[in-house]
Amino acid sequence: MTLQVGQRQGVVAMAYDARSNVLPSVRITWSSTNLAVARVDPDARQPGVATIIGVAPGIALSEAEAGGRKGTVQVQVGGAGGVAPPV
């Protein structure tokens, strides 16, 4: 995923059981490997939904974890764009 500084992008993570059924009540934990580059803000009302925000130019991984399993997306933030969000 490519973002500019200050740009926001919604993301969704889902947990599945062994038969590929969605587990809607599983808690998803979101994180970023570099908060100086990209921040992840989980939606408190919708499990599995979050917003990734470009903070400063660079590369970070945004991760969603549930039950010991992780999914990641690489986030590349470019320099041009809007105003950086408050931290």
mmCIF file of C-alpha atoms in Angstrom:
data_model
loop_
_atom_site.group_PDB
_atom_site.id
_atom_site.type_symbol
_atom_site.label_atom_id
_atom_site.label_comp_id
_atom_site.label_asym_id
_atom_site.label_seq_id
_atom_site.Cartn_x
_atom_site.Cartn_y
_atom_site.Cartn_z
ATOM 1 C CA MET A 1 0.000 0.000 0.000
ATOM 2 C CA THR A 2 1.270 3.480 -0.828
ATOM 3 C CA LEU A 3 0.176 6.559 1.121
ATOM 4 C CA GLN A 4 1.206 10.186 1.296
ATOM 5 C CA VAL A 5 1.898 11.990 4.576
ATOM 6 C CA GLY A 6 -1.476 12.680 6.216
ATOM 7 C CA GLN A 7 -3.369 10.298 3.931
ATOM 8 C CA ARG A 8 -5.683 7.672 5.476
ATOM 9 C CA GLN A 9 -6.675 4.250 4.163
ATOM 10 C CA GLY A 10 -9.224 1.891 5.688
ATOM 11 C CA VAL A 11 -8.320 -1.790 6.090
ATOM 12 C CA VAL A 12 -10.190 -4.912 7.218
ATOM 13 C CA ALA A 13 -8.881 -8.131 8.784
ATOM 14 C CA MET A 14 -10.947 -11.273 9.354
ATOM 15 C CA ALA A 15 -10.364 -14.433 11.371
ATOM 16 C CA TYR A 16 -11.439 -17.819 9.995
ATOM 17 C CA ASP A 17 -11.834 -21.274 11.508
ATOM 18 C CA ALA A 18 -10.429 -24.496 9.995
ATOM 19 C CA ARG A 19 -13.453 -24.742 7.670
ATOM 20 C CA SER A 20 -13.031 -21.189 6.356
ATOM 21 C CA ASN A 21 -15.978 -19.834 8.331
ATOM 22 C CA VAL A 22 -15.613 -16.213 9.416
ATOM 23 C CA LEU A 23 -15.251 -15.777 13.185
ATOM 24 C CA PRO A 24 -16.801 -12.318 13.677
ATOM 25 C CA SER A 25 -16.262 -12.118 17.447
ATOM 26 C CA VAL A 26 -12.503 -12.785 17.386
ATOM 27 C CA ARG A 27 -10.515 -9.802 18.669
ATOM 28 C CA ILE A 28 -8.030 -8.406 16.147
ATOM 29 C CA THR A 29 -4.972 -6.587 17.509
ATOM 30 C CA TRP A 30 -3.452 -3.974 15.193
ATOM 31 C CA SER A 31 0.126 -2.682 15.248
ATOM 32 C CA SER A 32 2.754 -0.902 13.171
ATOM 33 C CA THR A 33 6.440 -1.784 13.007
ATOM 34 C CA ASN A 34 7.312 1.906 12.682
ATOM 35 C CA LEU A 35 4.918 4.409 14.261
ATOM 36 C CA ALA A 36 7.093 7.267 13.024
ATOM 37 C CA VAL A 37 6.110 6.280 9.446
ATOM 38 C CA ALA A 38 2.596 4.784 9.650
ATOM 39 C CA ARG A 39 0.045 4.641 12.445
ATOM 40 C CA VAL A 40 -2.818 2.141 12.722
ATOM 41 C CA ASP A 41 -6.016 3.305 14.429
ATOM 42 C CA PRO A 42 -8.438 0.429 15.173
ATOM 43 C CA ASP A 43 -12.166 1.127 14.971
ATOM 44 C CA ALA A 44 -13.545 0.548 18.482
ATOM 45 C CA ARG A 45 -17.033 -0.208 17.137
ATOM 46 C CA GLN A 46 -16.112 -2.661 14.379
ATOM 47 C CA PRO A 47 -13.712 -5.526 15.202
ATOM 48 C CA GLY A 48 -11.205 -6.087 12.426
ATOM 49 C CA VAL A 49 -11.576 -2.604 10.930
ATOM 50 C CA ALA A 50 -8.781 -0.028 11.176
ATOM 51 C CA THR A 51 -7.397 3.064 9.481
ATOM 52 C CA ILE A 52 -3.748 3.303 8.449
ATOM 53 C CA ILE A 53 -2.377 6.851 8.480
ATOM 54 C CA GLY A 54 0.787 8.049 6.745
ATOM 55 C CA VAL A 55 2.880 9.983 9.290
ATOM 56 C CA ALA A 56 6.281 10.528 7.633
ATOM 57 C CA PRO A 57 8.166 9.265 4.561
ATOM 58 C CA GLY A 58 9.447 5.703 4.868
ATOM 59 C CA ILE A 59 8.325 2.080 5.009
ATOM 60 C CA ALA A 60 6.499 0.236 7.797
ATOM 61 C CA LEU A 61 4.542 -2.972 8.192
ATOM 62 C CA SER A 62 1.004 -2.765 9.525
ATOM 63 C CA GLU A 63 -0.008 -5.980 11.251
ATOM 64 C CA ALA A 64 -3.287 -7.581 12.289
ATOM 65 C CA GLU A 65 -3.005 -10.421 14.827
ATOM 66 C CA ALA A 66 -5.608 -12.860 16.138
ATOM 67 C CA GLY A 67 -5.089 -16.146 17.932
ATOM 68 C CA GLY A 68 -1.355 -16.206 17.302
ATOM 69 C CA ARG A 69 -1.737 -15.655 13.556
ATOM 70 C CA LYS A 70 -0.588 -12.464 11.819
ATOM 71 C CA GLY A 71 -1.386 -10.771 8.567
ATOM 72 C CA THR A 72 0.778 -7.913 7.339
ATOM 73 C CA VAL A 73 0.699 -5.205 4.725
ATOM 74 C CA GLN A 74 3.710 -3.130 3.740
ATOM 75 C CA VAL A 75 3.009 0.598 3.893
ATOM 76 C CA GLN A 76 5.190 2.979 1.915
ATOM 77 C CA VAL A 77 4.655 6.630 2.799
ATOM 78 C CA GLY A 78 5.739 9.333 0.366
ATOM 79 C CA GLY A 79 6.734 12.864 1.302
ATOM 80 C CA ALA A 80 4.144 14.919 -0.563
ATOM 81 C CA GLY A 81 0.660 15.152 0.810
ATOM 82 C CA GLY A 82 -1.439 16.715 3.496
ATOM 83 C CA VAL A 83 -0.609 17.766 7.012
ATOM 84 C CA ALA A 84 0.725 15.022 9.280
ATOM 85 C CA PRO A 85 -1.876 13.955 11.856
ATOM 86 C CA PRO A 86 -1.254 14.686 15.547
ATOM 87 C CA VAL A 87 0.378 11.897 17.510
#
